[in-house]
Amino acid sequence: MKYSMRKESVSTFFIALVGLLFLLTGCVSKEQPISVASEQASAQPSPTTVSSPAVQSSLPMERESSTILVELTDSGFSPAFITIKAGQTVKFENNGAAKRWPASDVHPVHSSYPGSGIRKCKTAASGSIFDACRGLDNGEAFAFTFNEKGTWHYHDHLDPGTKGTVTVE
Ligand SMILES: [Cu+2]
């Protein structure tokens, strides 16, 4: 009788101990995924911090080679004044309803930008002059790479009063 009582109290002690261990391991195993999750959470920003220096390092490159967008809207060129680095490309994209023909000043000869001129539009040089050489429909674009430094005025050949300026540094 005494022995069985003891056995019972020993077994309850063990159950309590196992229960305590369970709680402890439960706590530990609960904390561990949190610490893993926090590691993952701290690991997640690190790729972003890895990629952001990559973005930063690509910025100086972008200054040299990226494409700048100028929208051709029904109210004109947007933005109408831009400053870029030599070697950068400007993409003139028509997002308006009317046809647009971006071209170097001075209308109608288009020869302000070195090497350009509307007379070259029908020649093999048409792809390398600051002149779309045709009206762009909505959604169409004309891209030109500015290698000459200076302030270059341009206009819409189909609406010469619509003007813009590209300053190449
Ligand atoms: Cu013109």
Coordinates of C-alpha atoms and ligand atoms in Angstrom, one line a residue:
M1 CA 0.0 0.0 0.0
K2 CA 2.7 2.4 1.0
Y3 CA 4.8 1.3 -1.9
S4 CA 2.0 1.8 -4.4
M5 CA 1.3 5.2 -2.9
R6 CA 5.0 6.0 -3.5
K7 CA 4.8 4.6 -6.9
E8 CA 1.8 6.8 -7.7
S9 CA 3.6 9.9 -6.4
V10 CA 6.7 9.0 -8.3
S11 CA 4.7 8.5 -11.5
T12 CA 2.8 11.8 -11.0
F13 CA 6.2 13.4 -10.4
F14 CA 7.4 12.0 -13.7
I15 CA 4.2 13.0 -15.5
A16 CA 4.7 16.5 -14.1
L17 CA 8.4 16.4 -15.1
V18 CA 7.5 15.2 -18.6
G19 CA 4.8 17.8 -18.8
L20 CA 7.3 20.5 -17.7
L21 CA 9.8 19.3 -20.2
F22 CA 7.0 19.3 -22.8
L23 CA 6.2 22.9 -21.9
L24 CA 9.9 23.8 -22.0
T25 CA 10.6 22.1 -25.3
G26 CA 7.3 23.5 -26.5
C27 CA 8.5 27.0 -25.6
V28 CA 11.9 26.3 -27.2
S29 CA 10.4 24.8 -30.3
K30 CA 8.0 27.8 -30.5
E31 CA 10.9 30.2 -30.1
Q32 CA 13.1 28.5 -32.6
P33 CA 10.8 29.0 -35.6
I34 CA 10.4 32.6 -34.5
S35 CA 14.2 33.0 -34.5
V36 CA 14.3 31.2 -37.9
A37 CA 11.6 33.5 -39.1
S38 CA 13.4 36.5 -37.8
E39 CA 16.6 35.2 -39.5
Q40 CA 14.6 34.9 -42.7
A41 CA 13.1 38.3 -42.1
S42 CA 16.6 39.7 -41.6
A43 CA 17.8 37.6 -44.5
Q44 CA 15.1 39.1 -46.7
P45 CA 16.2 42.7 -46.4
S46 CA 19.8 41.7 -47.1
P47 CA 19.0 40.7 -50.7
T48 CA 17.3 44.1 -51.0
T49 CA 20.3 45.7 -49.5
V50 CA 22.4 43.7 -52.0
S51 CA 20.2 44.7 -54.9
S52 CA 20.0 48.4 -53.9
P53 CA 23.8 48.9 -54.2
A54 CA 23.4 47.1 -57.5
V55 CA 20.8 49.7 -58.4
Q56 CA 23.0 52.4 -57.1
S57 CA 26.0 51.1 -59.0
S58 CA 23.8 50.9 -62.2
L59 CA 22.7 54.5 -61.7
P60 CA 26.0 56.0 -62.9
M61 CA 25.8 53.6 -65.9
E62 CA 22.2 54.6 -66.4
R63 CA 23.3 58.2 -66.7
E64 CA 25.4 57.2 -69.6
S65 CA 23.3 54.6 -71.3
S66 CA 19.7 54.6 -70.1
T67 CA 16.8 55.7 -72.1
I68 CA 14.9 58.8 -71.1
L69 CA 11.3 59.0 -72.0
V70 CA 9.7 62.1 -73.4
E71 CA 6.0 61.7 -74.0
L72 CA 4.3 63.3 -77.0
T73 CA 0.9 64.3 -75.7
D74 CA -1.9 66.3 -77.2
S75 CA -0.7 69.2 -75.1
G76 CA 2.9 68.9 -76.2
F77 CA 6.2 67.3 -75.2
S78 CA 6.4 66.0 -71.6
P79 CA 8.8 66.9 -70.2
A80 CA 9.5 69.6 -72.6
F81 CA 12.9 70.4 -71.1
I82 CA 15.3 67.6 -70.2
T83 CA 19.0 67.5 -69.4
I84 CA 20.9 64.3 -70.2
K85 CA 24.5 63.1 -70.5
A86 CA 26.2 62.6 -73.8
G87 CA 25.5 59.1 -75.1
Q88 CA 22.1 58.8 -73.5
T89 CA 19.1 57.9 -75.6
V90 CA 15.8 59.8 -75.5
K91 CA 12.7 57.9 -76.5
F92 CA 10.0 60.1 -77.9
E93 CA 6.7 58.2 -77.5
N94 CA 3.4 59.4 -78.9
N95 CA 0.7 58.9 -76.2
G96 CA -1.6 61.4 -77.8
A97 CA -4.3 61.1 -80.4
A98 CA -2.6 63.3 -83.0
K99 CA 0.3 62.2 -85.2
R100 CA 3.6 63.6 -84.0
W101 CA 6.9 64.1 -85.8
P102 CA 9.7 65.0 -83.4
A103 CA 12.6 66.6 -85.2
S104 CA 15.5 68.9 -84.6
D105 CA 15.0 72.6 -85.1
V106 CA 15.0 74.6 -87.3
H107 CA 11.7 73.9 -89.0
P108 CA 11.5 73.0 -91.9
V109 CA 15.1 72.0 -92.6
H110 CA 15.8 70.3 -89.2
S111 CA 19.6 70.9 -89.4
S112 CA 20.3 72.4 -86.0
Y113 CA 21.6 69.1 -84.6
P114 CA 24.9 68.2 -86.1
G115 CA 24.5 65.8 -89.0
S116 CA 20.7 66.1 -89.1
G117 CA 18.6 67.5 -91.8
I118 CA 15.2 66.6 -93.3
R119 CA 16.8 65.9 -96.6
K120 CA 18.5 62.9 -95.1
C121 CA 15.2 61.3 -94.2
K122 CA 15.0 59.5 -97.5
T123 CA 18.6 58.3 -97.3
A124 CA 20.4 55.5 -95.5
A125 CA 21.3 58.1 -92.8
S126 CA 17.7 58.5 -91.8
G127 CA 18.2 56.1 -88.8
S128 CA 21.0 58.2 -87.3
I129 CA 19.6 61.8 -87.5
F130 CA 17.6 63.7 -84.9
D131 CA 14.4 63.4 -86.9
A132 CA 11.6 60.8 -86.8
C133 CA 11.3 61.4 -90.5
R134 CA 7.6 60.5 -90.3
G135 CA 4.5 61.1 -88.2
L136 CA 4.3 58.7 -85.3
D137 CA 0.9 57.3 -84.5
N138 CA -0.3 56.8 -80.9
G139 CA 1.8 54.2 -79.3
E140 CA 4.7 54.6 -81.7
A141 CA 8.1 55.9 -80.6
F142 CA 11.3 57.4 -82.0
A143 CA 14.5 56.9 -80.1
F144 CA 17.6 59.0 -80.6
T145 CA 21.0 58.8 -79.0
F146 CA 22.5 62.3 -78.3
N147 CA 26.3 62.2 -78.6
E148 CA 26.8 65.9 -79.3
K149 CA 26.9 68.2 -76.3
G150 CA 24.9 71.3 -76.4
T151 CA 21.3 72.6 -76.1
W152 CA 19.2 71.2 -78.8
H153 CA 15.8 72.6 -79.6
Y154 CA 13.3 70.4 -81.4
H155 CA 9.7 70.6 -82.5
D156 CA 6.8 68.6 -83.9
H157 CA 7.2 68.9 -87.6
L158 CA 3.4 68.4 -88.0
D159 CA 2.7 71.1 -85.5
P160 CA 5.9 73.3 -85.5
G161 CA 4.6 75.4 -82.6
T162 CA 5.0 72.4 -80.3
K163 CA 8.6 72.7 -79.0
G164 CA 11.0 71.0 -76.7
T165 CA 14.6 71.2 -75.6
V166 CA 17.3 68.6 -74.9
T167 CA 20.4 69.8 -73.1
V168 CA 23.3 67.3 -73.5
E169 CA 26.1 67.7 -70.9
Ligands
CU1 CU 9.9 70.7 -89.0

